[in-house]
mmCIF file of C-alpha atoms and ligand atoms in Angstrom:
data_model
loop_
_atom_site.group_PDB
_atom_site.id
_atom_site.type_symbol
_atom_site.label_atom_id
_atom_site.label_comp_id
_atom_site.label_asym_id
_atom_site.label_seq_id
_atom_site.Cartn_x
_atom_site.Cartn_y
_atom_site.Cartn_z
ATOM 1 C CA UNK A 29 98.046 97.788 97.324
ATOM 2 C CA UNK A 30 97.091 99.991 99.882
ATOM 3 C CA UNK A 31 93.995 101.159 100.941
ATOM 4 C CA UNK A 32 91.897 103.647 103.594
ATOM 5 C CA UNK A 33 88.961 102.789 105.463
ATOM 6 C CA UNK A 34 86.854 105.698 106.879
ATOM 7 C CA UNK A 35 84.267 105.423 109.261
ATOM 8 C CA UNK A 36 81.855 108.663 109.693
ATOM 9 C CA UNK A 37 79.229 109.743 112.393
ATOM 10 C CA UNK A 38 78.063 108.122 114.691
ATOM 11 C CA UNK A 39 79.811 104.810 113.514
ATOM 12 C CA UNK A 40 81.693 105.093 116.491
ATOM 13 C CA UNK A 41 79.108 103.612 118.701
ATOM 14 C CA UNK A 42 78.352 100.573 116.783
ATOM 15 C CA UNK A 43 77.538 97.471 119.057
ATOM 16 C CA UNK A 44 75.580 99.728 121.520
ATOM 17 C CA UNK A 45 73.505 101.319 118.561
ATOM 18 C CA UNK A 46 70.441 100.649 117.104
ATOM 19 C CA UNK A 47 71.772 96.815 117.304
ATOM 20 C CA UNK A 48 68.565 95.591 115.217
ATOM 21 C CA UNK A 49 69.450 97.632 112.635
ATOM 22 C CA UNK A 50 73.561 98.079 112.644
ATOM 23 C CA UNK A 51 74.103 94.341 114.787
ATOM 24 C CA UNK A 52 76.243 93.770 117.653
ATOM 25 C CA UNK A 53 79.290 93.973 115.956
ATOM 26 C CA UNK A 54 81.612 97.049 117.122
ATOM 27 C CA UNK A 55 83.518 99.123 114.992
ATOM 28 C CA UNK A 56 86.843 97.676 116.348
ATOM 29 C CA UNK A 57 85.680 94.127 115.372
ATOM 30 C CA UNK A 58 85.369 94.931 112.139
ATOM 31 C CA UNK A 59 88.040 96.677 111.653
ATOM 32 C CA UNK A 60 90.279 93.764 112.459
ATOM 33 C CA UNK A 61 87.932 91.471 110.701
ATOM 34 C CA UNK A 62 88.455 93.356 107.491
ATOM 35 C CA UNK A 63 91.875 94.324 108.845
ATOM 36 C CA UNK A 64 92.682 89.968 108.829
ATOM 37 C CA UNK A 65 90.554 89.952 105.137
ATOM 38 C CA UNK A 66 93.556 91.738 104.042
ATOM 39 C CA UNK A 67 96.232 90.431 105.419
ATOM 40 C CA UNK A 68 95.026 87.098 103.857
ATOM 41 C CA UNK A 69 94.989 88.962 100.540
ATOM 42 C CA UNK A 70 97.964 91.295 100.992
ATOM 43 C CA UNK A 71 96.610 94.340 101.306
ATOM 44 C CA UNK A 72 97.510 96.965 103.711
ATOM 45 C CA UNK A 73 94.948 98.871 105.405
ATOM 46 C CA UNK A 74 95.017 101.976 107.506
ATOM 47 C CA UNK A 75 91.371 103.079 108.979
ATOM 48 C CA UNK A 76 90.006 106.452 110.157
ATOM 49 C CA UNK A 77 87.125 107.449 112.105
ATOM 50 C CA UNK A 78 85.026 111.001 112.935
ATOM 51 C CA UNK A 79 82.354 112.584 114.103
ATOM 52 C CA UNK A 80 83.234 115.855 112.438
ATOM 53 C CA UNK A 81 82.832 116.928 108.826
ATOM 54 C CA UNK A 82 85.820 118.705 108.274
ATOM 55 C CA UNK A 83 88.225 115.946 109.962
ATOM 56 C CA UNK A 84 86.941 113.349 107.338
ATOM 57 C CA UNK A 85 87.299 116.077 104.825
ATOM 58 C CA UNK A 86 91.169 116.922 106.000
ATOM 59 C CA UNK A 87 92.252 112.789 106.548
ATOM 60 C CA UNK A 88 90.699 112.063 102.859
ATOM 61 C CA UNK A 89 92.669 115.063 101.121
ATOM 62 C CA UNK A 90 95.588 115.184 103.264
ATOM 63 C CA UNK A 91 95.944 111.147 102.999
ATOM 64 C CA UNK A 92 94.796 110.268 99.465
ATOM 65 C CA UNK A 93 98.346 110.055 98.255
ATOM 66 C CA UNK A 94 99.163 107.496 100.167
ATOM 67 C CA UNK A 95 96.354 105.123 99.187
ATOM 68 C CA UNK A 96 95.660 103.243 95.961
ATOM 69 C CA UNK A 97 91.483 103.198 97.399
ATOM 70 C CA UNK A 98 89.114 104.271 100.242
ATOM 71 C CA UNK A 99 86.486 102.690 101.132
ATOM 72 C CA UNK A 100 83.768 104.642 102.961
ATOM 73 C CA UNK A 101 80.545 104.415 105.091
ATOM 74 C CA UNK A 102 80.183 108.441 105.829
ATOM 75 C CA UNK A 103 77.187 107.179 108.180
ATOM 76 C CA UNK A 104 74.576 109.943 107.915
ATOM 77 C CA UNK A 105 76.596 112.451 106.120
ATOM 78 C CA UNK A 106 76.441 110.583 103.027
ATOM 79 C CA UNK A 107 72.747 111.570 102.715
ATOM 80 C CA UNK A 108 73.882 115.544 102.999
ATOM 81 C CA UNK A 109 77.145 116.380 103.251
ATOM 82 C CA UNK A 110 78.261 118.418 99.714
ATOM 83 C CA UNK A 111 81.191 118.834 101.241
ATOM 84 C CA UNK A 112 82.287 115.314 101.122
ATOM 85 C CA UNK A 113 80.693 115.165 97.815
ATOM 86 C CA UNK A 114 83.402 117.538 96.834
ATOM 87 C CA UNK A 115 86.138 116.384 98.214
ATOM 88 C CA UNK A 116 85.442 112.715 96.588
ATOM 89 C CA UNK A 117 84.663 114.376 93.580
ATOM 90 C CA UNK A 118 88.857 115.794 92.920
ATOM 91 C CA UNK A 119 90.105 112.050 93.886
ATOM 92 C CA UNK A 120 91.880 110.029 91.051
ATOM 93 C CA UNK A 121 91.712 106.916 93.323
ATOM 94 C CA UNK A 122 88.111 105.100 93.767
ATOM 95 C CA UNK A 123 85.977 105.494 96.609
ATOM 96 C CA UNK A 124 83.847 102.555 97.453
ATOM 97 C CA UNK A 125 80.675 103.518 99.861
ATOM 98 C CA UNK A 126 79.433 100.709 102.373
ATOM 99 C CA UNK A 127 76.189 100.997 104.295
ATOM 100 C CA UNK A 128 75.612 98.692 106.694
ATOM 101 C CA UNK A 129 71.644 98.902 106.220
ATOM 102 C CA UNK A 130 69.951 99.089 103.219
ATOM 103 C CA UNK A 131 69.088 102.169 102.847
ATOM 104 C CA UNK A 132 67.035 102.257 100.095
ATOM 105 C CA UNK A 133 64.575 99.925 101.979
ATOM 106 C CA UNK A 134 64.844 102.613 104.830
ATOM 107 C CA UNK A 135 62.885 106.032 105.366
ATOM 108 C CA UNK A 136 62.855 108.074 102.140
ATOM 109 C CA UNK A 137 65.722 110.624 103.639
ATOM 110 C CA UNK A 138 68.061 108.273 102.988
ATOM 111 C CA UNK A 139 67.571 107.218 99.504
ATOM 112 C CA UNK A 140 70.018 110.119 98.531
ATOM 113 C CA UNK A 141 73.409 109.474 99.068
ATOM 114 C CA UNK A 142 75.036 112.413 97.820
ATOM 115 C CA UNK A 143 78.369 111.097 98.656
ATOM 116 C CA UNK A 144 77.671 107.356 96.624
ATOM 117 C CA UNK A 145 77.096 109.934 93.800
ATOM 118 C CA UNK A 146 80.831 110.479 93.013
ATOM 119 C CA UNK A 147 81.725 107.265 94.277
ATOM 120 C CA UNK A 148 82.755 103.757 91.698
ATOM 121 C CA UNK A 149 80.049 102.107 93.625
ATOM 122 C CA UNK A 150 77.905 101.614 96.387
ATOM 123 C CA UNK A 151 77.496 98.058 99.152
ATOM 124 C CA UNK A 152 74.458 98.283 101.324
ATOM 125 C CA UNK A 153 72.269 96.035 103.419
ATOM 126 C CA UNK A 154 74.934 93.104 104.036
ATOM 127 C CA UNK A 155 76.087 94.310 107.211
ATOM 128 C CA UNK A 156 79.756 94.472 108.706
ATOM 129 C CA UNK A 157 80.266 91.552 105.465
ATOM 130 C CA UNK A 158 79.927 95.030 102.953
ATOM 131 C CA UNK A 159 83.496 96.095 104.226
ATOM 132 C CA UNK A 160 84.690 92.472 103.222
ATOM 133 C CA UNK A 161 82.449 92.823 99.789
ATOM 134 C CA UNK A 162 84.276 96.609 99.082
ATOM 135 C CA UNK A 163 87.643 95.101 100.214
ATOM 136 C CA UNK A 164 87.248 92.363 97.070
ATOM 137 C CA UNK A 165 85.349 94.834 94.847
ATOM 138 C CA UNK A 166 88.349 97.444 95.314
ATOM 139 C CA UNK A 167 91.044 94.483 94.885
ATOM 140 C CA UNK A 168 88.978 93.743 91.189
ATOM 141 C CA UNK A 169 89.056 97.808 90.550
ATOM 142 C CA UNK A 170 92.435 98.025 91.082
ATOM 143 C CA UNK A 171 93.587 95.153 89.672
ATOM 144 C CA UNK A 172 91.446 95.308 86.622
HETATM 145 C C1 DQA B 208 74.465 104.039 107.663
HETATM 146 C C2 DQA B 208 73.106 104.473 107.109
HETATM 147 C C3 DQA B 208 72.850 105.951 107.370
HETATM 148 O O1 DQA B 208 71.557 106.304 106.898
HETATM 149 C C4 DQA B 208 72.887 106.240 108.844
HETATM 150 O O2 DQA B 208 72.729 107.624 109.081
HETATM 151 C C5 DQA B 208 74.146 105.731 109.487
HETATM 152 C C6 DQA B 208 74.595 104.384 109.137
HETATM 153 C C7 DQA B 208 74.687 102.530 107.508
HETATM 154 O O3 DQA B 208 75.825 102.099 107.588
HETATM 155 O O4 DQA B 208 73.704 101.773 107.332
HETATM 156 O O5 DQA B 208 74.745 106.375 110.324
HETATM 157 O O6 DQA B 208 75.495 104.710 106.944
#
């Protein structure tokens, strides 16, 4: 099994930003946290991360062959972006969103996720620990 982790806007600066709301954690500590989640479980995992639109649209069509799953926290382009809508939306392979705030408890702009709309499902509000919680719910997806 083989699977793609995406990172979107702004994601980048996590550790420096917002730290009440996004923690301390930065993006390179979880990505080897989740990165040592699957080794343990024998997964490999590539990950990906951009600012811009387009890029996430290219490395998600232009890569999807290689994976089994993504899982993806689009950041604020999840709320908006029908471009990523439509690009998840010709996948065969699921997409599993992760938000590391809960959203829904959030300002009312982001109760939309456009992108969690053509995705299996949707982690939010646990933190860095929803990667690890989409890493096990894609291992039950895949493995039935
Ligand atoms: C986020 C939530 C989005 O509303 C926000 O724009 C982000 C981060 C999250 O992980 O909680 O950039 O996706």
């Amino acid at each position: 099994m083989k699977i793609l982790v995406v990172n979107g806007v702004n994601l980048n600066m996590l550790g420096q930003r917002e730290p009440e709301i996004y923690g301390t954690e930065t993006l390179k500590d979880i990505e080897e946290s989740v990165k040592k989640h699957c080794n343990n479980k024998g997964i490999d995992v590539d990950f990906y991360q951009s600012n811009v639109e387009g890029e996430l649209v290219d490395c998600i069509l232009y890569e999807k062959d290689r994976y089994d799953g993504i899982i993806a926290n689009f950041g604020a382009y999840s709320h908006y972006s029908l471009a990523l809508h439509d690009c998840l939306s010709m996948l065969k392979i699921p997409v599993i969103e992760v938000h590391l705030s809960n959203v829904h408890a959030r300002e009312e702009y982001r109760h939309k996720l456009l992108t969690g709309s053509v995705s299996k499902g949707i982690i939010c509000g646990f933190g860095s620990y929803g990667y690890i919680m989409a890493v096990n719910a894609m291992e039950n997806t895949l493995n039935g």
